[in-house]
Short mmCIF file of C-alpha atoms and ligand atoms in Angstrom, two decimals:
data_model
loop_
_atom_site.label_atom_id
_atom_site.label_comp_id
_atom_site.label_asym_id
_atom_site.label_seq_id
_atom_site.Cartn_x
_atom_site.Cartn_y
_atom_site.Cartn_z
CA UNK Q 1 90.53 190.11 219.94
CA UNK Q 2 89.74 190.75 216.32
CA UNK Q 3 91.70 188.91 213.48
CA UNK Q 4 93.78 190.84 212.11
CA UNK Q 5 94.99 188.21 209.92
CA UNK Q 6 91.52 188.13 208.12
CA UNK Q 7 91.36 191.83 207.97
CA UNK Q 8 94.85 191.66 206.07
CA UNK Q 9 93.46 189.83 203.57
CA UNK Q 10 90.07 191.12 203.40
CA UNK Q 11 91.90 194.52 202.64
CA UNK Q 12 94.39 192.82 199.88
CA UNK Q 13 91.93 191.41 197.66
CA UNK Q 14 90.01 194.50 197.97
CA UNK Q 15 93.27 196.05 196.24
CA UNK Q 16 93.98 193.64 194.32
CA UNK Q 17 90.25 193.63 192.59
CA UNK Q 18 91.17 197.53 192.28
CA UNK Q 19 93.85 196.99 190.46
CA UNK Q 20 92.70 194.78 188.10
CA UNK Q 21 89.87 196.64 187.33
CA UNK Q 22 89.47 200.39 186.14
CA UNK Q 23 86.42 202.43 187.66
CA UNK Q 24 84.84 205.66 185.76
CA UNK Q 25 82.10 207.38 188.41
CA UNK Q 26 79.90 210.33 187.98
CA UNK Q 27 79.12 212.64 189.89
CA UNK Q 28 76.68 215.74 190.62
CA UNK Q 29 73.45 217.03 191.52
CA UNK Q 30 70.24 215.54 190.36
CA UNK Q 31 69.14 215.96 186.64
CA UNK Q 32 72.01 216.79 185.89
CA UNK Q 33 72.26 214.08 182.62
CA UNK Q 34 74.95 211.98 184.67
CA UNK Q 35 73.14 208.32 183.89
CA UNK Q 36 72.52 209.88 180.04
CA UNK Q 37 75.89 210.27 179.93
CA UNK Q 38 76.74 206.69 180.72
CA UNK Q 39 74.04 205.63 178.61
CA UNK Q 40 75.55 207.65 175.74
CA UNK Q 41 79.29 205.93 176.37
CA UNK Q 42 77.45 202.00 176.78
CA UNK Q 43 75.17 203.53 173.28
CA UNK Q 44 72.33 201.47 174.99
CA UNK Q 45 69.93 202.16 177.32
CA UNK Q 46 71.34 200.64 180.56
CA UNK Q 47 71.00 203.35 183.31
CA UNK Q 48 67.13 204.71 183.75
CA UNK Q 49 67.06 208.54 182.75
CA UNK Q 50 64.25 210.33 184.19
CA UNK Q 51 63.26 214.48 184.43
CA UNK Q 52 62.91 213.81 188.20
CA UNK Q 53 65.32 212.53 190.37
CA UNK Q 54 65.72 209.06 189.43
CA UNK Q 55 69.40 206.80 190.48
CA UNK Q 56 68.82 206.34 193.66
CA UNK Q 57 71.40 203.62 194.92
CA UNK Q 58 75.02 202.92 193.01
CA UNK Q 59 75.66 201.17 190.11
CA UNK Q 60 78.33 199.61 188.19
CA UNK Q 61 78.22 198.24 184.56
CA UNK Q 62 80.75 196.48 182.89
CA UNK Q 63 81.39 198.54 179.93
CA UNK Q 64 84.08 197.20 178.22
CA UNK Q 65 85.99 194.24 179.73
CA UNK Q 66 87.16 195.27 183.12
CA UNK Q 67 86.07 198.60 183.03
CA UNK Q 68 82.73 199.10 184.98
CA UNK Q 69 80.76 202.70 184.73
CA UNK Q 70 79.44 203.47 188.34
CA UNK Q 71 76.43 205.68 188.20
CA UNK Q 72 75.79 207.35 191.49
CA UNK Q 73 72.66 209.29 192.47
CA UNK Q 74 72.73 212.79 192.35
CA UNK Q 75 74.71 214.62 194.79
CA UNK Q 76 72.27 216.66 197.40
CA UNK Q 77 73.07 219.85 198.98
CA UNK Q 78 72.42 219.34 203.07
CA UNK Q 79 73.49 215.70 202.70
CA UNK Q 80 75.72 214.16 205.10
CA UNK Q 81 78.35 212.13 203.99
CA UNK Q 82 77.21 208.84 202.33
CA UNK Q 83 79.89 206.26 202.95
CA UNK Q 84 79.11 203.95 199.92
CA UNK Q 85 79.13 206.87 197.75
CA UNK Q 86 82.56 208.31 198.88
CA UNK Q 87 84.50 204.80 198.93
CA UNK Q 88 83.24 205.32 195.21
CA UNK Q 89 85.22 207.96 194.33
CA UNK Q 90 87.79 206.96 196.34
CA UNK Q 91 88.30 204.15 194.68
CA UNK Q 92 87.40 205.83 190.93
CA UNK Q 93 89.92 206.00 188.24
CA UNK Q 94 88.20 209.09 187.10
CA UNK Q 95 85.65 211.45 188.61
CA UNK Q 96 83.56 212.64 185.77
CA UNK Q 97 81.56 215.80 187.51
CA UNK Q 98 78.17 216.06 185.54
CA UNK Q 99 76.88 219.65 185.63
CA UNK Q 100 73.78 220.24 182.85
CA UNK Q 101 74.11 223.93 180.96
CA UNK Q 102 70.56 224.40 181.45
CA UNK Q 103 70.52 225.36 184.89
CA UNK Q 104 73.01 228.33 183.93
CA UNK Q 105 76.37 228.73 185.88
CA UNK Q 106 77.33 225.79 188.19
CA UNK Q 107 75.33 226.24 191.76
CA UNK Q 108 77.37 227.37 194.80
CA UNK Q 109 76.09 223.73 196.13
CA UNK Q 110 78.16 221.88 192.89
CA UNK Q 111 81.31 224.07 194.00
CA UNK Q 112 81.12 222.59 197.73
CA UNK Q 113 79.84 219.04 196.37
CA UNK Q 114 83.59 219.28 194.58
CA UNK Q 115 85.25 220.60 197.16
CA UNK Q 116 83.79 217.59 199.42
CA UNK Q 117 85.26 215.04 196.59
CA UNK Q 118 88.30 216.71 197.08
CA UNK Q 119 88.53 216.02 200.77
CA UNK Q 120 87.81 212.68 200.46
CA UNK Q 121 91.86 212.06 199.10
CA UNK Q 122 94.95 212.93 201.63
CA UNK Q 123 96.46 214.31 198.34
CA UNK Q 124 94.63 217.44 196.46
CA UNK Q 125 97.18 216.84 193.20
CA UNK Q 126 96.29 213.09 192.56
CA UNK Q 127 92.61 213.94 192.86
CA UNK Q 128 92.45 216.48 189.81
CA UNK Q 129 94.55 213.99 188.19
CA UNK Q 130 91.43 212.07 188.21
CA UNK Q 131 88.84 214.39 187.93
CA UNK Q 132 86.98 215.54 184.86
CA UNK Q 133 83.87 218.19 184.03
CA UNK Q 134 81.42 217.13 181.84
CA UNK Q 135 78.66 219.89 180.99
CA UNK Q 136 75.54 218.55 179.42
CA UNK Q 137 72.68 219.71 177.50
CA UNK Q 138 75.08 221.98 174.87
CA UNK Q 139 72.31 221.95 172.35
CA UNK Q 140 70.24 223.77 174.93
CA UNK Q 141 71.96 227.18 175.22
CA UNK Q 142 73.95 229.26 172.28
CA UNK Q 143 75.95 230.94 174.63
CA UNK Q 144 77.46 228.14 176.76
CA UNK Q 145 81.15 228.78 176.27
CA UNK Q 146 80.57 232.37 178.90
CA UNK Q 147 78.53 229.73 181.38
CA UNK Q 148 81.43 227.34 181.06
CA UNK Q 149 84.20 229.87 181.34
CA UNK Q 150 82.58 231.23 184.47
CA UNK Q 151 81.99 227.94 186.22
CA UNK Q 152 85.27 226.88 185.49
CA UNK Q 153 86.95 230.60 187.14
CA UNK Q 154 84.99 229.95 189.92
CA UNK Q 155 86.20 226.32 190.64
CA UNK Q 156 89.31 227.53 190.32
CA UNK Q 157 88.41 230.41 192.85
CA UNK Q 158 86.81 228.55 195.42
CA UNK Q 159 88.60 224.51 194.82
CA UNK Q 160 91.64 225.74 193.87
CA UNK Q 161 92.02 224.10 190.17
CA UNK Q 162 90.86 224.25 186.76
CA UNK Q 163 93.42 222.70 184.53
CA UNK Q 164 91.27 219.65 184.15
CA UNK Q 165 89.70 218.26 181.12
CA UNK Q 166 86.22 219.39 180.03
CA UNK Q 167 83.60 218.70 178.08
CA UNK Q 168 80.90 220.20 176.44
CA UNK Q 169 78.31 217.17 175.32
CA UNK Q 170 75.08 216.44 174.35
CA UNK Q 171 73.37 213.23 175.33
CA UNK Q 172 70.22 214.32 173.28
CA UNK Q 173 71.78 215.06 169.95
CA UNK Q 174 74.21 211.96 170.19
CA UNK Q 175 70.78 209.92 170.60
CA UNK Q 176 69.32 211.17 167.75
CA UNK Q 177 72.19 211.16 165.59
CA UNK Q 178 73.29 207.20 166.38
CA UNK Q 179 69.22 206.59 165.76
CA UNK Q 180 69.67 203.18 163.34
CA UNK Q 181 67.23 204.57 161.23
CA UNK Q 182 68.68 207.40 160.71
CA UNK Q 183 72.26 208.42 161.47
CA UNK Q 184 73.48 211.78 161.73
CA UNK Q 185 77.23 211.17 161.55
CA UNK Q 186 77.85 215.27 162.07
CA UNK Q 187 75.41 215.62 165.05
CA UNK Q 188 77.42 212.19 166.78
CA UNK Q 189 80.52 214.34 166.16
CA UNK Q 190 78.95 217.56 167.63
CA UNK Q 191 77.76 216.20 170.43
CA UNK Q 192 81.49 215.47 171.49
CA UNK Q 193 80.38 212.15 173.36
CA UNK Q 194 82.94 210.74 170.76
CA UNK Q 195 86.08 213.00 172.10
CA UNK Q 196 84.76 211.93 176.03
CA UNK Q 197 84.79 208.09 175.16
CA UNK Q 198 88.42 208.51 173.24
CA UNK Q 199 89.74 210.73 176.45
CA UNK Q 200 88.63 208.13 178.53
CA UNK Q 201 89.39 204.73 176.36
CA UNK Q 202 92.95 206.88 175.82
CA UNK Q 203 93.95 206.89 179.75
CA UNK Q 204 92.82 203.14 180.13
CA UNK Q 205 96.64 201.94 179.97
CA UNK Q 206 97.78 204.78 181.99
CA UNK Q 207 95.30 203.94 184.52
CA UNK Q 208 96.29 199.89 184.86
CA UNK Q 209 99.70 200.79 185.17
CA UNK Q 210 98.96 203.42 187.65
CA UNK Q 211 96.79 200.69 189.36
CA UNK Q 212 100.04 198.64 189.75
CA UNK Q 213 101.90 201.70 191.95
CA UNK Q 214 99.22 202.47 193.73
CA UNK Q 215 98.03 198.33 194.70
CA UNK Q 216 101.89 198.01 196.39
CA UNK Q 217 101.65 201.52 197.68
CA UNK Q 218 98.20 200.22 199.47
CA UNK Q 219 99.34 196.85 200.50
CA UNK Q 220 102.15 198.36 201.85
CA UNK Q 221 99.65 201.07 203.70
CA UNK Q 222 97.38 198.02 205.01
CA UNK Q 223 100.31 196.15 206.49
CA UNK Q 224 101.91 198.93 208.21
CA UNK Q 225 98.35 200.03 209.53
CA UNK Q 226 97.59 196.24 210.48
CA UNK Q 227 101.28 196.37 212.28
CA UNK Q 228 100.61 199.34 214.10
CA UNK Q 229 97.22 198.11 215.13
CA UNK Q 230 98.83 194.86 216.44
CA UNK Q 231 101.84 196.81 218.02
CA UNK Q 232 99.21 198.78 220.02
CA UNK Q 233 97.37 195.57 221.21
CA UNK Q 234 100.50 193.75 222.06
CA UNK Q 235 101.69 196.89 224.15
CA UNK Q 236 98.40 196.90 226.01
CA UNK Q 237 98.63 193.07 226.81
CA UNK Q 238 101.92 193.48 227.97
CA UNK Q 239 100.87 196.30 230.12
CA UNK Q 240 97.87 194.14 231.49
CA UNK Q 241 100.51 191.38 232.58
CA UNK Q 242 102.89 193.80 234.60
CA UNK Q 243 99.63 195.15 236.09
CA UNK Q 244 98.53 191.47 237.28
CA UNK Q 245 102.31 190.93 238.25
CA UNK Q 246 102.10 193.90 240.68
CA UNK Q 247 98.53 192.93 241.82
CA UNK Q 248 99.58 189.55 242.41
CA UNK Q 249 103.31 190.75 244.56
CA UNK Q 250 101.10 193.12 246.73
CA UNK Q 251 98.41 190.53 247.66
CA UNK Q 252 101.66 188.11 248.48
CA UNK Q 253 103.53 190.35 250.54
CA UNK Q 254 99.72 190.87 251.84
CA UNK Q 255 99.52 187.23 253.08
CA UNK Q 256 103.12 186.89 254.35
CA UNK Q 257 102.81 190.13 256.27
CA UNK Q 258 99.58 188.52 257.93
CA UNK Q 259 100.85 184.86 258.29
CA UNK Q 260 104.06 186.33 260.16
CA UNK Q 261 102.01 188.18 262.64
CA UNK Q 262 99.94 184.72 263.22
CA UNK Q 263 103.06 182.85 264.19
CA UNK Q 264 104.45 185.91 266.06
CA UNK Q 265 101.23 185.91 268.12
CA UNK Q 266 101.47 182.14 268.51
CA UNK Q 267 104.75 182.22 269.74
CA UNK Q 268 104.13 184.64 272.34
CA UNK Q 269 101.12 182.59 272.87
CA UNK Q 270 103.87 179.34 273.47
CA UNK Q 271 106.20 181.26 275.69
CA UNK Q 272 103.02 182.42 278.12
CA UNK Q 273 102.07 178.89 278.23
CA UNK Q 274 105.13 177.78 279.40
CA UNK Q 275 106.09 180.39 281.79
CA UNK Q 276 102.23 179.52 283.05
CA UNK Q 277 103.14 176.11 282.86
CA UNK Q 278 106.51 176.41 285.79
CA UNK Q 279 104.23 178.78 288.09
CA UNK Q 280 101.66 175.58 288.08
CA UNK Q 281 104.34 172.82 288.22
CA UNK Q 282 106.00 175.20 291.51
CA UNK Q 283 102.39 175.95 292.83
CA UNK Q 284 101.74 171.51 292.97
CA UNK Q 285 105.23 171.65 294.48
CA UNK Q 286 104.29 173.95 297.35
CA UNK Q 287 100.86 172.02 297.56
CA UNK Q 288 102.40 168.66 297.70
CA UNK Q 289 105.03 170.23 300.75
CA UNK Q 290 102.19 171.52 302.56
CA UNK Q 291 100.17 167.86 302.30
CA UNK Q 292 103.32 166.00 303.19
CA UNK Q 293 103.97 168.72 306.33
CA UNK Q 294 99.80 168.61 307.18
CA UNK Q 295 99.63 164.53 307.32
CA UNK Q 296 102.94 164.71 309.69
CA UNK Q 297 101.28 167.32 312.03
CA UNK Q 298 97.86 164.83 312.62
CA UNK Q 299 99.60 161.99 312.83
N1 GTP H 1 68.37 218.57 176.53
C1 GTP H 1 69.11 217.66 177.13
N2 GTP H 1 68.57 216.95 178.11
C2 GTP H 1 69.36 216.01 178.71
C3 GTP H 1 70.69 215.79 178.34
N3 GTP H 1 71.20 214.83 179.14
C4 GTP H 1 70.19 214.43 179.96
N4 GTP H 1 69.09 215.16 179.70
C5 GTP H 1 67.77 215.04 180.36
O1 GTP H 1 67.88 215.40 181.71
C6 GTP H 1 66.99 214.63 182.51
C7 GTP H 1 67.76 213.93 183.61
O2 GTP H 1 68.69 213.05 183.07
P1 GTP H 1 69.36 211.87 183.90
O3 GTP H 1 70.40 211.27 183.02
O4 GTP H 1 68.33 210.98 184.47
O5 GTP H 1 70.03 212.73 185.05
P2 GTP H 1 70.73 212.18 186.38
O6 GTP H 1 71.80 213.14 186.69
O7 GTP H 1 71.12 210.76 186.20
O8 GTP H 1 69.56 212.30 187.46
P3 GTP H 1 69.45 211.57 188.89
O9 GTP H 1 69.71 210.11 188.66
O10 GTP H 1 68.06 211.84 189.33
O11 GTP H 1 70.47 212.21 189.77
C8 GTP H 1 66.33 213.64 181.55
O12 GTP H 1 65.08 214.14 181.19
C9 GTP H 1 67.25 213.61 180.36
O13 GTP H 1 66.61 213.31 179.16
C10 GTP H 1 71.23 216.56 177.27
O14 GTP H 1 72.40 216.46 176.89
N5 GTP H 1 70.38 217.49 176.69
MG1 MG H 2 70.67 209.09 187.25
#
C-alpha cells in the first residue's frame, strides 16, 4: 500500500516552498533571446547566450532574494510534452513568452507552443493573468510595431487573448548602453529592459499574496485528492473482506454438506450391521437347535 501520509507531506512542502518563493520562466522557440533576456534583468552574464541552440536543461537563479529566474530551453515544434518543463510553468508566477523580431511575424509553431502553455492550467483566465510577451531584437527591424500588431491579432485569433502585457526590448542595446566604460543612459531606456524589470519587480507583492490563496487553495486540493485516494482503497479492502467472507461461508456449508452425508452413510452403515447382526445371532440359534436335536438322535 503506498503512504499516503508521506505523499501528504511531500505535496505540502512542495506548496509551501511555492509560496514562499516567486518564479519568473521563459518561454519560446530557440534563439529566440530568452536567456539574454534574463541575463539583461540579473545585468550579468549568468545564463550562456549562443546563435545556436544553446539552454538545454532548466535553470533557476536567484535573482533577487526569493525570486529565482528559470530559463528553459527553447520550445521545439514536434516535441512531446516535457514534464519538467511544464511543472515549470505550472508552477511560474509569470510566463514571459520570448519571441525575437528578427524572424518576422510569430511562427504558426509559437501560436500552438502558447496554446500548449495554456492547456497546461484547468483555468484559461488565471493563465493570461500570468502570462507576458516579450519581443526581442527591436533594434533589428524599423518597422516592428506592424510585426507586433499582427502577432498579437493572431494570438488573439487562434489562443483566444491578447490583453496581456508586452514588450518590445533589446538585449543588445541594453548591453551596450550599461557597458561600465561607457554608459548610454538613453539606449538603457530604449531598450525598455528597464519598464520589463519595473513590471515585473511591481507585481512581486501581488504575487506573494496571491501565493498565500493559492498555497490553502492547494493544500486543500492535496488533502481532498489524498482523501479520495484513501476512500477508494478503503472501499476496495472492504470489498476484498466481504469477498473472503462469502468464500469462506461457501467452503463451510461445503464441508458440513459433506460431513452430514459421512454420518448419514455411517448410520445406515450401523443400522445394516445390526439388522446383520440378529439374522447371525437367530442363524447360531437354529444351529445350536439342530446340534442339541443331532446329539439326541445318535445317542
Ligand atoms: N540583435 C539582437 N540579438 C539578440 C537579442 N537578444 C538575443 N540576441 C541574440 O540571439 C542569439 C540567441 O540568444 P539566446 O539568448 O541564447 O537565445 P535563447 O532563446 O536562450 O536560445 P536557446 O537557449 O538555444 O533556446 C544570440 O546570438 C544573442 O546574442 C537582441 O535583443 N538583439
Ligand atoms: Mg537559452
Amino acid at each position: 500500500m503506498r503512504d499516503y501520509i508521506q505523499d501528504f507531506v511531500q505535496m505540502r512542502d512542495q506548496i509551501n516552498e511555492d509560496s514562499t518563493s516567486i518564479r519568473i520562466v521563459n518561454a519560446g522557440i530557440m534563439n529566440s533571446g530568452k536567456s539574454s533576456l534574463f541575463n539583461s534583468l540579473l545585468d550579468r552574464y549568468e545564463f550562456t547566450v549562443r546563435d545556436a541552440r544553446e539552454t538545454v536543461a532548466i535553470k533557476p537563479i536567484e535573482w533577487q532574494p526569493g525570486v529565482f529566474l528559470i530559463d528553459t530551453p527553447g520550445l521545439e515544434a514536434n516535441k512531446g510534452d516535457d514534464a519538467e518543463a511544464n511543472r515549470a510553468y505550472q508552477r511560474a508566477n509569470m510566463i514571459v513568452f520570448v519571441h525575437k523580431l528578427e524572424a518576422g511575424e510569430l511562427h504558426q509553431s509559437e501560436i500552438n507552443a502558447i496554446n500548449r502553455l495554456k492547456s497546461l492550467f484547468d483555468d484559461p483566465k488565471f493563465f493570461w493573468r500570468h502570462f507576458c510577451m516579450v519581443f526581442t531584437a527591436r533594434e533589428s527591424r524599423s518597422g516592428f510595431e506592424q510585426i507586433v500588431q499582427k502577432s498579437l491579432s493572431d494570438v488573439q485569433k487562434e489562443c483566444g487573448y491578447s490583453d496581456f502585457k508586452v514588450f518590445i526590448v533589446s538585449n543588445t542595446d541594453y548591453a551596450e548602453g550599461t557597458d561600465p566604460d561607457d554608459p548610454i543612459p538613453e539606449l538603457v531606456e530604449e531598450s525598455e529592459i528597464p519598464a520589463f524589470r519595473k513590471f515585473l519587480q511591481d507585481n512581486f507583492e501581488i504575487w506573494r499574496k496571491e501565493s498565500i490563496i493559492i498555497k490553502k487553495i492547494k493544500i486543500n486540493q492535496a488533502r481532498e485528492s489524498i482523501l479520495s485516494q484513501l476512500r477508494i482503497e478503503r472501499d476496495q479492502i472492504y470489498r476484498n473482506i466481504e469477498r473472503k467472507k462469502e468464500q469462506i461461508q461457501d467452503q463451510q456449508s461445503y464441508f458440513l454438506g459433506r460431513l452430514r452425508d459421512v454420518f448419514e452413510s455411517t448410520d445406515e452403515a450401523w443400522r445394516e450391521y445390526d439388522r446383520e447382526d440378529d439374522e447371525l445371532i437367530e442363524i447360531g440359534n437354529e444351529l445350536e437347535e439342530l446340534k442339541d436335536k443331532h446329539s439326541r438322535e445318535v445317542f
